[in-house]
CSV table of C-alpha atoms in Angstrom, one decimal:
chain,number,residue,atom,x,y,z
A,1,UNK,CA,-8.1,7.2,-16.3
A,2,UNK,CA,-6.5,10.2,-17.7
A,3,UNK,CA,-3.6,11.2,-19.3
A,4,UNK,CA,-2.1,11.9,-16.1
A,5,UNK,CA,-1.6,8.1,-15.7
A,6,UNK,CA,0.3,5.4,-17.2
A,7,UNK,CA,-1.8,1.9,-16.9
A,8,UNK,CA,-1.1,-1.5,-18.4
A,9,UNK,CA,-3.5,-4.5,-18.2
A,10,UNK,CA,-7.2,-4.3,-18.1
A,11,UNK,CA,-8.6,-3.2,-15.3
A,12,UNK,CA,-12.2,-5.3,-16.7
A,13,UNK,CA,-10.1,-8.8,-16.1
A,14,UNK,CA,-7.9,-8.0,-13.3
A,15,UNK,CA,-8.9,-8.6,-9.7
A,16,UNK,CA,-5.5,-7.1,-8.4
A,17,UNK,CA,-3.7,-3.7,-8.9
A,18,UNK,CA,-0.8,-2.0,-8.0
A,19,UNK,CA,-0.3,1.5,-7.7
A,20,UNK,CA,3.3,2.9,-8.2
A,21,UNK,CA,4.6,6.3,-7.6
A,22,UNK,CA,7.5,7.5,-8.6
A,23,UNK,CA,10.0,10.1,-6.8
A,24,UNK,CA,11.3,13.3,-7.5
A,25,UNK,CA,12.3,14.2,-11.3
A,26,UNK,CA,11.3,11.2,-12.4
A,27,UNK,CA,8.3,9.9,-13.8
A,28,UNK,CA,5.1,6.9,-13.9
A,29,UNK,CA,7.0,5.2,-17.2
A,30,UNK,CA,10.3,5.2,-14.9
A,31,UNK,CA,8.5,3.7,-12.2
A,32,UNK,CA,6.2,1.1,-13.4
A,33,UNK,CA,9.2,-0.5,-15.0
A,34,UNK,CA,9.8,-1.6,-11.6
A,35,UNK,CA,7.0,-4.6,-12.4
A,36,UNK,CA,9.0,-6.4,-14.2
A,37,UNK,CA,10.8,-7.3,-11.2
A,38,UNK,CA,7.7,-8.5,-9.3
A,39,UNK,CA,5.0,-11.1,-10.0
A,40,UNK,CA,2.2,-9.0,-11.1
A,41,UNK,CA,1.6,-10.2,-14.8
A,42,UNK,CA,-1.9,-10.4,-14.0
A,43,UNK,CA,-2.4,-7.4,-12.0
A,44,UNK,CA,-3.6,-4.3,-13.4
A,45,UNK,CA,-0.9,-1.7,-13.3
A,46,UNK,CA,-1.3,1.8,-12.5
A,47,UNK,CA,1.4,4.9,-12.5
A,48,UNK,CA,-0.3,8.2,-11.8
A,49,UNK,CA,2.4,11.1,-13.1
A,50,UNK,CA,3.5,14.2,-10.8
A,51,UNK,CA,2.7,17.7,-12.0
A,52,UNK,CA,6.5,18.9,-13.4
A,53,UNK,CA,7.5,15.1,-11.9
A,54,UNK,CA,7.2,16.8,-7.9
A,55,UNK,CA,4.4,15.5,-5.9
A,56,UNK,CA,5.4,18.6,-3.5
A,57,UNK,CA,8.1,21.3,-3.5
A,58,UNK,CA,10.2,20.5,-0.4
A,59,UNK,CA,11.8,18.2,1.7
A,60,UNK,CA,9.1,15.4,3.0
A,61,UNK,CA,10.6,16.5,6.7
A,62,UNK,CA,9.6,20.2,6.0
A,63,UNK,CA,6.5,22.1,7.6
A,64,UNK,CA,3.5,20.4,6.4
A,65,UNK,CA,2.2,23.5,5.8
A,66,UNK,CA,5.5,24.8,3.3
A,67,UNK,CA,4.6,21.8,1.4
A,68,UNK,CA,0.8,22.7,0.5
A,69,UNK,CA,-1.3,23.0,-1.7
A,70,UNK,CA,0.9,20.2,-3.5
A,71,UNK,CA,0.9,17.6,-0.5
A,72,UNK,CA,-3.0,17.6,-0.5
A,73,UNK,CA,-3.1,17.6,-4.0
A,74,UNK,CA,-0.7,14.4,-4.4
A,75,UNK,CA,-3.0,12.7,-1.4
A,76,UNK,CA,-6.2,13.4,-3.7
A,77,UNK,CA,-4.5,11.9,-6.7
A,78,UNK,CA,-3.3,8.6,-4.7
A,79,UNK,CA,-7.5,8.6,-3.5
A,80,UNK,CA,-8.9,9.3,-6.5
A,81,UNK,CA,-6.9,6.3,-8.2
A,82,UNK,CA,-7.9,3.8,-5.3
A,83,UNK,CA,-11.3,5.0,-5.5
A,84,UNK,CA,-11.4,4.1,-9.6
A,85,UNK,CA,-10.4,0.9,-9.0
A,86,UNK,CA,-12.6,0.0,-6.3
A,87,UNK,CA,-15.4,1.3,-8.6
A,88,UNK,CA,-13.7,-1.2,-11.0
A,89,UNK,CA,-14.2,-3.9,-8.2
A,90,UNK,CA,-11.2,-4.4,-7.1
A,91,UNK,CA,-11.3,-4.5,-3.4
A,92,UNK,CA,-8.5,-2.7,-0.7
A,93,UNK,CA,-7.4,-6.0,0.1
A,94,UNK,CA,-6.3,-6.9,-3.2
A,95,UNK,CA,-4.3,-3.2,-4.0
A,96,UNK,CA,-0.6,-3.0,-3.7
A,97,UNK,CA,1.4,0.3,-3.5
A,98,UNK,CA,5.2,0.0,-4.6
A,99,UNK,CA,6.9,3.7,-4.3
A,100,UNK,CA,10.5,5.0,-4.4
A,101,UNK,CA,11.9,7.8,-2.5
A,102,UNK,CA,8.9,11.4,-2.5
A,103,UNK,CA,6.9,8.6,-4.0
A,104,UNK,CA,7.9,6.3,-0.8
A,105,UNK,CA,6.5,9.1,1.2
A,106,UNK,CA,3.3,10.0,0.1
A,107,UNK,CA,2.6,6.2,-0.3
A,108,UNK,CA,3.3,5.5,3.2
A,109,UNK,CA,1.3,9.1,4.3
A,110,UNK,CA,-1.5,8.6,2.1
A,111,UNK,CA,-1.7,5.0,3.6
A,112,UNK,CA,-1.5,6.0,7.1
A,113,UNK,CA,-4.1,9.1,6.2
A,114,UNK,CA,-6.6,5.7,5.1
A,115,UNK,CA,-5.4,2.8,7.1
A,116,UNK,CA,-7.2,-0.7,6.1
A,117,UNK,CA,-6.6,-3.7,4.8
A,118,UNK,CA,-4.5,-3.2,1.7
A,119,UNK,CA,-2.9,-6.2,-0.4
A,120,UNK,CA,0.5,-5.0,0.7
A,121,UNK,CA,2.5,-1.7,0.7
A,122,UNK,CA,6.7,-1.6,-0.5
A,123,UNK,CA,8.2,1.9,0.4
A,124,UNK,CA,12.1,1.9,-1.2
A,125,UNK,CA,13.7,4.7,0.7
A,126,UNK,CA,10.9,6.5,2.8
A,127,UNK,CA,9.1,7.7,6.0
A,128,UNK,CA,5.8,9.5,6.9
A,129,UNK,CA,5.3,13.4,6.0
A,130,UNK,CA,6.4,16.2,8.1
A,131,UNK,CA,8.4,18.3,10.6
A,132,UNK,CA,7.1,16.5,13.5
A,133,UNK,CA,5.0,13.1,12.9
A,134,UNK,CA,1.0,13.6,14.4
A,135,UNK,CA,-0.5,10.6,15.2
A,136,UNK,CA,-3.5,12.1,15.2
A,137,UNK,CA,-3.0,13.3,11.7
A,138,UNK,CA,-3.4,9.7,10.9
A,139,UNK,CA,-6.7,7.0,10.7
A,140,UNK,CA,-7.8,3.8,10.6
A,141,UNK,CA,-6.7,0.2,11.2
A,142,UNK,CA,-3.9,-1.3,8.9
A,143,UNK,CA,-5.4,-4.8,9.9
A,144,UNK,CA,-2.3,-6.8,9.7
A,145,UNK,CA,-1.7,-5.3,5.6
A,146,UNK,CA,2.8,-6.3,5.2
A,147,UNK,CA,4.5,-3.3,5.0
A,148,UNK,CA,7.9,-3.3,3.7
A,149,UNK,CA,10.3,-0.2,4.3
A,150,UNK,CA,14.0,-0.4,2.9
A,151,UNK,CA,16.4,2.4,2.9
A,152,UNK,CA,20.0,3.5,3.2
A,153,UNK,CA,22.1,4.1,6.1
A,154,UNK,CA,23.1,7.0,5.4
A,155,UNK,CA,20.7,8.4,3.0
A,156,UNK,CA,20.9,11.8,1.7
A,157,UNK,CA,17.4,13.1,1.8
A,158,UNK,CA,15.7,10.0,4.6
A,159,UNK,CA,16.8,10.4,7.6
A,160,UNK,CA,17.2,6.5,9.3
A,161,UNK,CA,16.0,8.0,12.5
A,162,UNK,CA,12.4,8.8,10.9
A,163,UNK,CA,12.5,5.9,8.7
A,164,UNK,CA,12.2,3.8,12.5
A,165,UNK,CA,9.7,6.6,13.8
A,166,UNK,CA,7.5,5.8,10.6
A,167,UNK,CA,7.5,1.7,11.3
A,168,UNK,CA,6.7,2.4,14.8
A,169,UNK,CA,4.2,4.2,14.1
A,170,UNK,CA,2.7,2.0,11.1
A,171,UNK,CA,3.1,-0.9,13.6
A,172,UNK,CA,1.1,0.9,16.2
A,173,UNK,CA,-1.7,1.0,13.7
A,174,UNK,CA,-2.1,-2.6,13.2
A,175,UNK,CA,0.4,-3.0,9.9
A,176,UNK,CA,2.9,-5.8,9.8
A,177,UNK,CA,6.3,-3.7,9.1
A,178,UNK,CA,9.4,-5.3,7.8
A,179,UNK,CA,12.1,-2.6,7.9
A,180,UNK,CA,15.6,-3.2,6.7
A,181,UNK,CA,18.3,-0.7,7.0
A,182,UNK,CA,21.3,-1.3,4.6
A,183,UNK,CA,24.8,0.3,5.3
A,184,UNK,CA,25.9,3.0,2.5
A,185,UNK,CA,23.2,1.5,-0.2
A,186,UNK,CA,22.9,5.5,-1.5
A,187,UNK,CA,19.8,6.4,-2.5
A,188,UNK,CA,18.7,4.0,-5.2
A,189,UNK,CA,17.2,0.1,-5.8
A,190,UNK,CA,18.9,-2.6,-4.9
A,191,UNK,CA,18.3,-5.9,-6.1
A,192,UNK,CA,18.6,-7.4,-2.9
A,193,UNK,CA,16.1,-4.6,-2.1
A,194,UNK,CA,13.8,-5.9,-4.0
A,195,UNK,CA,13.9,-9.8,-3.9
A,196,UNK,CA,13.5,-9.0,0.1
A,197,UNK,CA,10.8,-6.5,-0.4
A,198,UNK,CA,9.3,-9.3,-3.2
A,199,UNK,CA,9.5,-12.4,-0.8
A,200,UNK,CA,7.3,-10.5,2.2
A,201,UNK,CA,5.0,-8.9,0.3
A,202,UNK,CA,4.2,-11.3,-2.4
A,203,UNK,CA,3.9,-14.6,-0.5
Protein backbone atom coordinates (compact mmCIF):
# COMPACT_ATOMS: atom_id res chain seq x y z
CA UNK A 1 0.00 0.00 0.00
CA UNK A 2 0.75 3.53 -0.67
CA UNK A 3 1.03 6.55 1.05
CA UNK A 4 -2.45 7.24 0.15
CA UNK A 5 -3.44 4.81 3.03
CA UNK A 6 -3.29 4.57 6.55
CA UNK A 7 -2.97 0.61 7.70
CA UNK A 8 -2.31 -0.82 11.13
CA UNK A 9 -1.72 -4.65 11.71
CA UNK A 10 -0.17 -7.01 9.40
CA UNK A 11 -1.83 -7.92 6.68
CA UNK A 12 0.83 -11.35 6.61
CA UNK A 13 -1.05 -12.52 10.05
CA UNK A 14 -4.42 -11.24 9.69
CA UNK A 15 -7.26 -13.23 8.15
CA UNK A 16 -9.81 -10.33 8.59
CA UNK A 17 -9.81 -6.58 7.47
CA UNK A 18 -11.75 -3.69 7.58
CA UNK A 19 -11.77 -0.98 5.29
CA UNK A 20 -12.91 2.51 6.62
CA UNK A 21 -13.63 5.66 4.71
CA UNK A 22 -13.91 8.67 5.97
CA UNK A 23 -16.33 11.71 4.90
CA UNK A 24 -15.98 14.94 3.63
CA UNK A 25 -12.97 17.29 5.15
CA UNK A 26 -11.91 14.76 7.08
CA UNK A 27 -9.37 12.21 6.79
CA UNK A 28 -8.20 7.97 7.03
CA UNK A 29 -6.28 8.90 10.71
CA UNK A 30 -9.85 10.55 11.70
CA UNK A 31 -11.57 7.61 10.72
CA UNK A 32 -9.71 4.55 11.58
CA UNK A 33 -9.86 5.82 15.17
CA UNK A 34 -13.29 4.60 14.91
CA UNK A 35 -11.62 0.84 15.73
CA UNK A 36 -11.14 1.41 18.91
CA UNK A 37 -14.75 1.18 19.47
CA UNK A 38 -15.10 -2.24 17.72
CA UNK A 39 -13.56 -5.70 18.22
CA UNK A 40 -11.06 -5.73 15.50
CA UNK A 41 -7.70 -6.07 17.50
CA UNK A 42 -6.85 -8.79 15.17
CA UNK A 43 -7.99 -7.50 12.03
CA UNK A 44 -5.90 -5.80 9.65
CA UNK A 45 -6.94 -2.17 9.45
CA UNK A 46 -7.09 -0.18 6.35
CA UNK A 47 -7.98 3.73 5.75
CA UNK A 48 -7.47 4.76 2.12
CA UNK A 49 -7.20 8.95 2.16
CA UNK A 50 -9.39 11.23 -0.31
CA UNK A 51 -7.62 13.42 -2.74
CA UNK A 52 -7.92 17.18 -0.84
CA UNK A 53 -10.17 14.87 1.90
CA UNK A 54 -13.39 14.71 -1.04
CA UNK A 55 -14.02 11.51 -2.58
CA UNK A 56 -16.26 13.72 -5.13
CA UNK A 57 -17.20 17.39 -5.35
CA UNK A 58 -20.93 17.39 -4.79
CA UNK A 59 -23.80 16.32 -3.04
CA UNK A 60 -24.04 12.24 -3.21
CA UNK A 61 -27.83 13.08 -4.49
CA UNK A 62 -26.38 15.23 -7.43
CA UNK A 63 -26.19 14.02 -11.20
CA UNK A 64 -23.96 11.14 -11.30
CA UNK A 65 -22.51 12.58 -14.07
CA UNK A 66 -21.66 16.30 -12.07
CA UNK A 67 -19.83 14.12 -9.76
CA UNK A 68 -17.27 12.48 -12.29
CA UNK A 69 -14.33 11.83 -12.87
CA UNK A 70 -14.04 11.75 -8.89
CA UNK A 71 -16.98 9.20 -8.25
CA UNK A 72 -15.19 6.68 -10.51
CA UNK A 73 -12.10 7.47 -9.22
CA UNK A 74 -13.18 6.91 -5.33
CA UNK A 75 -14.96 3.42 -6.76
CA UNK A 76 -11.41 2.37 -8.18
CA UNK A 77 -9.64 3.20 -4.93
CA UNK A 78 -12.35 1.22 -2.72
CA UNK A 79 -11.54 -1.89 -5.61
CA UNK A 80 -8.13 -1.63 -5.76
CA UNK A 81 -7.87 -1.92 -1.76
CA UNK A 82 -10.27 -5.01 -1.78
CA UNK A 83 -8.42 -6.47 -4.56
CA UNK A 84 -4.85 -6.08 -2.34
CA UNK A 85 -6.17 -7.82 0.20
CA UNK A 86 -7.67 -10.57 -1.49
CA UNK A 87 -4.20 -10.97 -3.08
CA UNK A 88 -3.14 -10.96 0.60
CA UNK A 89 -5.62 -13.93 1.10
CA UNK A 90 -8.00 -12.57 2.80
CA UNK A 91 -11.27 -13.57 1.35
CA UNK A 92 -14.75 -11.18 0.72
CA UNK A 93 -16.29 -13.01 3.39
CA UNK A 94 -13.98 -12.02 5.94
CA UNK A 95 -13.79 -7.86 4.86
CA UNK A 96 -15.71 -5.37 6.69
CA UNK A 97 -16.43 -1.75 5.58
CA UNK A 98 -17.26 0.91 8.36
CA UNK A 99 -17.84 4.50 6.64
CA UNK A 100 -19.29 7.80 7.88
CA UNK A 101 -21.24 10.30 6.01
CA UNK A 102 -19.49 10.76 1.67
CA UNK A 103 -17.60 7.87 3.06
CA UNK A 104 -21.15 6.08 4.00
CA UNK A 105 -21.97 6.53 0.45
CA UNK A 106 -19.37 5.34 -1.65
CA UNK A 107 -19.19 2.36 0.75
CA UNK A 108 -22.68 1.44 0.27
CA UNK A 109 -22.33 2.31 -3.83
CA UNK A 110 -19.15 0.65 -4.28
CA UNK A 111 -20.78 -2.38 -2.47
CA UNK A 112 -23.88 -2.47 -4.35
CA UNK A 113 -21.55 -1.76 -7.71
CA UNK A 114 -19.88 -5.50 -6.40
CA UNK A 115 -22.43 -7.25 -4.39
CA UNK A 116 -21.16 -10.69 -2.68
CA UNK A 117 -20.58 -12.04 0.39
CA UNK A 118 -18.70 -9.44 2.45
CA UNK A 119 -17.94 -9.96 6.28
CA UNK A 120 -20.32 -7.14 7.12
CA UNK A 121 -20.84 -3.54 5.92
CA UNK A 122 -21.73 -0.30 8.75
CA UNK A 123 -22.76 2.90 6.91
CA UNK A 124 -23.14 5.91 9.76
CA UNK A 125 -25.22 8.50 7.98
CA UNK A 126 -25.67 7.35 4.24
CA UNK A 127 -27.55 6.09 1.09
CA UNK A 128 -26.61 4.98 -2.47
CA UNK A 129 -25.16 7.54 -5.20
CA UNK A 130 -27.23 9.72 -7.30
CA UNK A 131 -30.11 11.88 -8.58
CA UNK A 132 -32.30 9.01 -9.23
CA UNK A 133 -31.12 5.38 -7.85
CA UNK A 134 -30.58 2.67 -11.15
CA UNK A 135 -30.98 -0.62 -10.23
CA UNK A 136 -29.47 -1.57 -13.04
CA UNK A 137 -26.43 0.47 -12.19
CA UNK A 138 -25.98 -2.09 -9.63
CA UNK A 139 -24.56 -6.11 -9.56
CA UNK A 140 -24.34 -9.06 -7.84
CA UNK A 141 -25.76 -11.01 -4.89
CA UNK A 142 -25.20 -9.58 -1.33
CA UNK A 143 -25.76 -13.26 -0.13
CA UNK A 144 -27.25 -12.58 3.23
CA UNK A 145 -23.72 -10.10 4.11
CA UNK A 146 -25.45 -7.68 7.63
CA UNK A 147 -25.69 -4.36 6.51
CA UNK A 148 -26.13 -1.77 9.03
CA UNK A 149 -27.46 1.85 8.09
CA UNK A 150 -27.89 4.56 10.96
CA UNK A 151 -28.71 8.07 10.34
CA UNK A 152 -30.43 11.20 11.61
CA UNK A 153 -33.91 12.28 11.25
CA UNK A 154 -33.37 15.15 10.04
CA UNK A 155 -30.04 15.12 8.55
CA UNK A 156 -28.64 17.97 6.83
CA UNK A 157 -26.98 16.57 3.80
CA UNK A 158 -28.96 12.51 3.88
CA UNK A 159 -32.10 12.76 3.14
CA UNK A 160 -34.25 9.87 5.44
CA UNK A 161 -36.36 9.27 2.45
CA UNK A 162 -33.23 7.83 0.38
CA UNK A 163 -31.65 6.50 3.35
CA UNK A 164 -35.10 3.78 3.17
CA UNK A 165 -34.80 3.71 -0.82
CA UNK A 166 -31.08 2.49 -0.28
CA UNK A 167 -32.14 -0.46 2.32
CA UNK A 168 -34.84 -1.45 -0.01
CA UNK A 169 -32.81 -1.65 -2.44
CA UNK A 170 -29.73 -3.44 -0.64
CA UNK A 171 -32.51 -5.83 0.69
CA UNK A 172 -33.67 -6.57 -2.77
CA UNK A 173 -30.14 -7.76 -3.59
CA UNK A 174 -29.97 -10.38 -1.00
CA UNK A 175 -28.16 -8.14 1.99
CA UNK A 176 -29.59 -8.41 5.46
CA UNK A 177 -30.22 -4.51 6.27
CA UNK A 178 -30.63 -3.18 9.76
CA UNK A 179 -31.69 0.39 9.39
CA UNK A 180 -32.26 2.70 12.39
CA UNK A 181 -33.45 6.15 12.08
CA UNK A 182 -32.82 8.34 15.27
CA UNK A 183 -34.78 11.60 15.90
CA UNK A 184 -32.59 14.93 15.73
CA UNK A 185 -29.09 12.83 16.19
CA UNK A 186 -27.42 15.70 13.69
CA UNK A 187 -24.96 14.53 11.67
CA UNK A 188 -22.32 12.83 13.75
CA UNK A 189 -21.58 9.23 15.81
CA UNK A 190 -23.47 8.28 18.44
CA UNK A 191 -22.48 5.85 20.90
CA UNK A 192 -25.60 4.21 20.84
CA UNK A 193 -24.91 4.28 17.05
CA UNK A 194 -22.29 2.35 17.40
CA UNK A 195 -22.90 -0.35 20.13
CA UNK A 196 -26.10 -1.04 17.84
CA UNK A 197 -24.22 -1.08 14.61
CA UNK A 198 -21.36 -3.29 16.82
CA UNK A 199 -23.92 -5.92 18.20
CA UNK A 200 -25.37 -6.81 14.37
CA UNK A 201 -22.48 -6.71 12.62
CA UNK A 202 -20.00 -8.29 14.93
CA UNK A 203 -21.83 -11.30 16.38
Amino acid sequence: MDHNFITKGDINNSNKAVIFVHGRGATAQDIISLAAYFPVATYYLIAPQAPNNTWYPYSFMAKIEDNEPYLSHSLSTLDKTVKELENNGINTENIYFIGFSQGACLTLDYNARNAKKYGGIIAFTGGLIGEQLDPKNYTGDFNSTPIYIGSSNPDQHVPVSRVHESSSLLTNMGALVKEEIFDYMGHTITKEEIDSAKSFIFK
